[in-house]
Amino acid sequence: MMIHVKLIANYREVLPPEAKHGVVELDVPAGTTVYEAISRFDIPLNDESVIVLNGLTVDMNTPLIEGDMVTAFSAIAGG
């Protein structure tokens, strides 16, 4: 099934070259969780990161469905 992963700000640096606008499309098996999808990328998987599914905070063990968007960004931002 196809899902989308969007990495924002400095997290974009770990996306593959084919990513467009910070988004990469992944073909994952049914039953893949948020954690399994996002752990493919070299980003912190702790309190440093905000990870949401379709704009909502969910448990990292939530299974994904076709077309889902997992988004990650740093909770620590300067400005």
mmCIF file of N, CA and C in Angstrom:
data_model
loop_
_atom_site.group_PDB
_atom_site.id
_atom_site.type_symbol
_atom_site.label_atom_id
_atom_site.label_comp_id
_atom_site.label_asym_id
_atom_site.label_seq_id
_atom_site.Cartn_x
_atom_site.Cartn_y
_atom_site.Cartn_z
ATOM 1 N N MET A 1 0.852 -1.175 0.000
ATOM 2 C CA MET A 1 0.000 0.000 0.000
ATOM 3 C C MET A 1 0.892 1.229 0.000
ATOM 4 N N MET A 2 0.389 2.295 -0.553
ATOM 5 C CA MET A 2 1.183 3.521 -0.663
ATOM 6 C C MET A 2 0.802 4.488 0.454
ATOM 7 N N ILE A 3 1.838 5.013 1.120
ATOM 8 C CA ILE A 3 1.655 6.050 2.130
ATOM 9 C C ILE A 3 2.608 7.194 1.795
ATOM 10 N N HIS A 4 2.477 8.298 2.511
ATOM 11 C CA HIS A 4 3.358 9.443 2.321
ATOM 12 C C HIS A 4 4.018 9.784 3.646
ATOM 13 N N VAL A 5 5.286 10.151 3.565
ATOM 14 C CA VAL A 5 6.017 10.640 4.727
ATOM 15 C C VAL A 5 6.502 12.037 4.394
ATOM 16 N N LYS A 6 6.179 12.979 5.270
ATOM 17 C CA LYS A 6 6.584 14.369 5.087
ATOM 18 C C LYS A 6 7.501 14.755 6.239
ATOM 19 N N LEU A 7 8.690 15.210 5.897
ATOM 20 C CA LEU A 7 9.630 15.682 6.899
ATOM 21 C C LEU A 7 9.801 17.183 6.717
ATOM 22 N N ILE A 8 9.730 17.900 7.824
ATOM 23 C CA ILE A 8 9.719 19.358 7.789
ATOM 24 C C ILE A 8 11.013 19.906 8.376
ATOM 25 N N ALA A 9 11.417 21.076 7.878
ATOM 26 C CA ALA A 9 12.583 21.829 8.348
ATOM 27 C C ALA A 9 13.849 20.979 8.212
ATOM 28 N N ASN A 10 14.661 20.939 9.266
ATOM 29 C CA ASN A 10 15.954 20.252 9.163
ATOM 30 C C ASN A 10 15.816 18.755 8.929
ATOM 31 N N TYR A 11 14.670 18.170 9.184
ATOM 32 C CA TYR A 11 14.479 16.744 8.944
ATOM 33 C C TYR A 11 14.478 16.414 7.449
ATOM 34 N N ARG A 12 14.208 17.397 6.609
ATOM 35 C CA ARG A 12 14.191 17.155 5.158
ATOM 36 C C ARG A 12 15.530 16.647 4.637
ATOM 37 N N GLU A 13 16.588 16.966 5.370
ATOM 38 C CA GLU A 13 17.936 16.592 4.931
ATOM 39 C C GLU A 13 18.102 15.078 4.791
ATOM 40 N N VAL A 14 17.302 14.293 5.468
ATOM 41 C CA VAL A 14 17.457 12.832 5.419
ATOM 42 C C VAL A 14 16.568 12.170 4.367
ATOM 43 N N LEU A 15 15.801 12.957 3.646
ATOM 44 C CA LEU A 15 14.934 12.397 2.607
ATOM 45 C C LEU A 15 15.746 11.994 1.384
ATOM 46 N N PRO A 16 15.281 10.978 0.664
ATOM 47 C CA PRO A 16 15.967 10.593 -0.572
ATOM 48 C C PRO A 16 15.785 11.665 -1.648
ATOM 49 N N PRO A 17 16.645 11.658 -2.657
ATOM 50 C CA PRO A 17 16.603 12.689 -3.709
ATOM 51 C C PRO A 17 15.269 12.795 -4.443
ATOM 52 N N GLU A 18 14.511 11.703 -4.522
ATOM 53 C CA GLU A 18 13.240 11.748 -5.266
ATOM 54 C C GLU A 18 12.121 12.436 -4.498
ATOM 55 N N ALA A 19 12.354 12.812 -3.256
ATOM 56 C CA ALA A 19 11.330 13.501 -2.458
ATOM 57 C C ALA A 19 11.025 14.866 -3.064
ATOM 58 N N LYS A 20 9.755 15.200 -3.089
ATOM 59 C CA LYS A 20 9.319 16.490 -3.628
ATOM 60 C C LYS A 20 8.612 17.266 -2.526
ATOM 61 N N HIS A 21 9.061 18.496 -2.287
ATOM 62 C CA HIS A 21 8.452 19.369 -1.280
ATOM 63 C C HIS A 21 8.444 18.733 0.104
ATOM 64 N N GLY A 22 9.501 17.969 0.404
ATOM 65 C CA GLY A 22 9.618 17.350 1.712
ATOM 66 C C GLY A 22 8.795 16.093 1.891
ATOM 67 N N VAL A 23 8.214 15.587 0.797
ATOM 68 C CA VAL A 23 7.337 14.409 0.888
ATOM 69 C C VAL A 23 7.892 13.279 0.015
ATOM 70 N N VAL A 24 7.901 12.084 0.584
ATOM 71 C CA VAL A 24 8.282 10.899 -0.170
ATOM 72 C C VAL A 24 7.142 9.891 -0.072
ATOM 73 N N GLU A 25 6.904 9.196 -1.171
ATOM 74 C CA GLU A 25 5.871 8.161 -1.203
ATOM 75 C C GLU A 25 6.549 6.814 -0.943
ATOM 76 N N LEU A 26 5.971 6.027 -0.045
ATOM 77 C CA LEU A 26 6.528 4.720 0.292
ATOM 78 C C LEU A 26 5.506 3.631 0.026
ATOM 79 N N ASP A 27 5.986 2.528 -0.489
ATOM 80 C CA ASP A 27 5.158 1.335 -0.659
ATOM 81 C C ASP A 27 5.477 0.429 0.526
ATOM 82 N N VAL A 28 4.524 0.281 1.427
ATOM 83 C CA VAL A 28 4.731 -0.495 2.652
ATOM 84 C C VAL A 28 3.697 -1.618 2.725
ATOM 85 N N PRO A 29 4.036 -2.687 3.451
ATOM 86 C CA PRO A 29 3.063 -3.777 3.589
ATOM 87 C C PRO A 29 1.902 -3.385 4.492
ATOM 88 N N ALA A 30 0.760 -4.003 4.281
ATOM 89 C CA ALA A 30 -0.396 -3.792 5.149
ATOM 90 C C ALA A 30 0.009 -4.115 6.576
ATOM 91 N N GLY A 31 -0.484 -3.326 7.513
ATOM 92 C CA GLY A 31 -0.162 -3.534 8.912
ATOM 93 C C GLY A 31 1.035 -2.742 9.399
ATOM 94 N N THR A 32 1.712 -2.039 8.494
ATOM 95 C CA THR A 32 2.847 -1.199 8.889
ATOM 96 C C THR A 32 2.364 -0.130 9.849
ATOM 97 N N THR A 33 3.144 0.122 10.895
ATOM 98 C CA THR A 33 2.768 1.117 11.896
ATOM 99 C C THR A 33 3.450 2.453 11.612
ATOM 100 N N VAL A 34 2.982 3.478 12.298
ATOM 101 C CA VAL A 34 3.606 4.799 12.203
ATOM 102 C C VAL A 34 5.090 4.666 12.530
ATOM 103 N N TYR A 35 5.400 3.969 13.615
ATOM 104 C CA TYR A 35 6.796 3.792 14.025
ATOM 105 C C TYR A 35 7.625 3.129 12.926
ATOM 106 N N GLU A 36 7.116 2.059 12.342
ATOM 107 C CA GLU A 36 7.863 1.341 11.307
ATOM 108 C C GLU A 36 8.119 2.220 10.085
ATOM 109 N N ALA A 37 7.157 3.047 9.735
ATOM 110 C CA ALA A 37 7.319 3.921 8.572
ATOM 111 C C ALA A 37 8.340 5.020 8.838
ATOM 112 N N ILE A 38 8.263 5.652 10.000
ATOM 113 C CA ILE A 38 9.125 6.803 10.270
ATOM 114 C C ILE A 38 10.526 6.383 10.696
ATOM 115 N N SER A 39 10.665 5.173 11.233
ATOM 116 C CA SER A 39 11.985 4.725 11.690
ATOM 117 C C SER A 39 12.936 4.445 10.532
ATOM 118 N N ARG A 40 12.446 4.468 9.313
ATOM 119 C CA ARG A 40 13.305 4.310 8.132
ATOM 120 C C ARG A 40 14.209 5.517 7.936
ATOM 121 N N PHE A 41 13.873 6.603 8.579
ATOM 122 C CA PHE A 41 14.607 7.849 8.393
ATOM 123 C C PHE A 41 15.448 8.143 9.630
ATOM 124 N N ASP A 42 16.566 8.779 9.413
ATOM 125 C CA ASP A 42 17.503 9.059 10.503
ATOM 126 C C ASP A 42 17.099 10.336 11.238
ATOM 127 N N ILE A 43 16.003 10.221 12.005
ATOM 128 C CA ILE A 43 15.544 11.343 12.825
ATOM 129 C C ILE A 43 15.348 10.841 14.252
ATOM 130 N N PRO A 44 15.405 11.738 15.234
ATOM 131 C CA PRO A 44 15.192 11.307 16.617
ATOM 132 C C PRO A 44 13.762 10.799 16.818
ATOM 133 N N LEU A 45 13.637 9.678 17.484
ATOM 134 C CA LEU A 45 12.316 9.127 17.786
ATOM 135 C C LEU A 45 12.073 9.218 19.290
ATOM 136 N N ASN A 46 12.173 10.442 19.778
ATOM 137 C CA ASN A 46 11.986 10.719 21.206
ATOM 138 C C ASN A 46 11.276 12.066 21.335
ATOM 139 N N ASP A 47 11.427 12.732 22.469
ATOM 140 C CA ASP A 47 10.733 14.001 22.694
ATOM 141 C C ASP A 47 11.225 15.139 21.801
ATOM 142 N N GLU A 48 12.314 14.931 21.076
ATOM 143 C CA GLU A 48 12.823 15.962 20.161
ATOM 144 C C GLU A 48 11.942 16.097 18.926
ATOM 145 N N SER A 49 11.161 15.071 18.631
ATOM 146 C CA SER A 49 10.361 15.043 17.404
ATOM 147 C C SER A 49 8.868 15.071 17.693
ATOM 148 N N VAL A 50 8.160 15.738 16.801
ATOM 149 C CA VAL A 50 6.700 15.684 16.788
ATOM 150 C C VAL A 50 6.339 14.849 15.568
ATOM 151 N N ILE A 51 5.604 13.772 15.791
ATOM 152 C CA ILE A 51 5.216 12.880 14.706
ATOM 153 C C ILE A 51 3.702 12.750 14.730
ATOM 154 N N VAL A 52 3.080 13.083 13.599
ATOM 155 C CA VAL A 52 1.626 13.062 13.515
ATOM 156 C C VAL A 52 1.180 12.227 12.312
ATOM 157 N N LEU A 53 -0.020 11.712 12.417
ATOM 158 C CA LEU A 53 -0.635 10.934 11.339
ATOM 159 C C LEU A 53 -1.844 11.697 10.848
ATOM 160 N N ASN A 54 -1.810 12.104 9.604
ATOM 161 C CA ASN A 54 -2.908 12.870 9.003
ATOM 162 C C ASN A 54 -3.269 14.087 9.860
ATOM 163 N N GLY A 55 -2.243 14.715 10.444
ATOM 164 C CA GLY A 55 -2.441 15.936 11.218
ATOM 165 C C GLY A 55 -2.819 15.732 12.674
ATOM 166 N N LEU A 56 -2.919 14.482 13.114
ATOM 167 C CA LEU A 56 -3.321 14.188 14.487
ATOM 168 C C LEU A 56 -2.223 13.425 15.221
ATOM 169 N N THR A 57 -2.049 13.724 16.492
ATOM 170 C CA THR A 57 -1.115 12.973 17.313
ATOM 171 C C THR A 57 -1.721 11.610 17.616
ATOM 172 N N VAL A 58 -0.972 10.558 17.336
ATOM 173 C CA VAL A 58 -1.452 9.198 17.562
ATOM 174 C C VAL A 58 -0.347 8.376 18.201
ATOM 175 N N ASP A 59 -0.706 7.219 18.709
ATOM 176 C CA ASP A 59 0.270 6.278 19.226
ATOM 177 C C ASP A 59 1.151 5.796 18.073
ATOM 178 N N MET A 60 2.442 5.625 18.339
ATOM 179 C CA MET A 60 3.378 5.210 17.289
ATOM 180 C C MET A 60 3.094 3.789 16.788
ATOM 181 N N ASN A 61 2.288 3.022 17.514
ATOM 182 C CA ASN A 61 1.935 1.673 17.080
ATOM 183 C C ASN A 61 0.658 1.631 16.247
ATOM 184 N N THR A 62 0.134 2.800 15.894
ATOM 185 C CA THR A 62 -1.070 2.874 15.076
ATOM 186 C C THR A 62 -0.784 2.321 13.678
ATOM 187 N N PRO A 63 -1.589 1.365 13.206
ATOM 188 C CA PRO A 63 -1.378 0.844 11.853
ATOM 189 C C PRO A 63 -1.814 1.870 10.802
ATOM 190 N N LEU A 64 -1.075 1.889 9.720
ATOM 191 C CA LEU A 64 -1.363 2.817 8.622
ATOM 192 C C LEU A 64 -2.316 2.177 7.620
ATOM 193 N N ILE A 65 -3.016 3.042 6.887
ATOM 194 C CA ILE A 65 -3.850 2.580 5.785
ATOM 195 C C ILE A 65 -3.437 3.329 4.520
ATOM 196 N N GLU A 66 -3.838 2.799 3.410
ATOM 197 C CA GLU A 66 -3.520 3.392 2.101
ATOM 198 C C GLU A 66 -3.778 4.890 2.106
ATOM 199 N N GLY A 67 -2.794 5.659 1.639
ATOM 200 C CA GLY A 67 -2.953 7.100 1.485
ATOM 201 C C GLY A 67 -2.621 7.931 2.710
ATOM 202 N N ASP A 68 -2.296 7.289 3.837
ATOM 203 C CA ASP A 68 -1.968 8.041 5.047
ATOM 204 C C ASP A 68 -0.749 8.931 4.844
ATOM 205 N N MET A 69 -0.690 10.018 5.636
ATOM 206 C CA MET A 69 0.446 10.935 5.633
ATOM 207 C C MET A 69 1.022 10.985 7.039
ATOM 208 N N VAL A 70 2.259 10.535 7.170
ATOM 209 C CA VAL A 70 2.992 10.634 8.432
ATOM 210 C C VAL A 70 3.910 11.839 8.306
ATOM 211 N N THR A 71 3.802 12.765 9.247
ATOM 212 C CA THR A 71 4.600 13.992 9.214
ATOM 213 C C THR A 71 5.457 14.071 10.462
ATOM 214 N N ALA A 72 6.714 14.494 10.281
ATOM 215 C CA ALA A 72 7.621 14.633 11.424
ATOM 216 C C ALA A 72 8.368 15.952 11.320
ATOM 217 N N PHE A 73 8.538 16.585 12.501
ATOM 218 C CA PHE A 73 9.329 17.813 12.565
ATOM 219 C C PHE A 73 9.910 17.940 13.959
ATOM 220 N N SER A 74 10.889 18.800 14.096
ATOM 221 C CA SER A 74 11.554 18.988 15.368
ATOM 222 C C SER A 74 10.691 19.802 16.318
ATOM 223 N N ALA A 75 10.578 19.319 17.548
ATOM 224 C CA ALA A 75 9.827 20.059 18.569
ATOM 225 C C ALA A 75 10.637 21.234 19.082
ATOM 226 N N ILE A 76 11.932 21.201 18.823
ATOM 227 C CA ILE A 76 12.824 22.273 19.261
ATOM 228 C C ILE A 76 13.121 23.130 18.055
ATOM 229 N N ALA A 77 12.533 24.310 18.019
ATOM 230 C CA ALA A 77 12.730 25.197 16.868
ATOM 231 C C ALA A 77 13.131 26.579 17.358
ATOM 232 N N GLY A 78 14.039 27.153 16.650
ATOM 233 C CA GLY A 78 14.444 28.527 16.967
ATOM 234 C C GLY A 78 13.779 29.488 16.028
ATOM 235 N N GLY A 79 13.890 30.732 16.334
ATOM 236 C CA GLY A 79 13.262 31.654 15.388
ATOM 237 C C GLY A 79 13.355 33.072 15.821
#
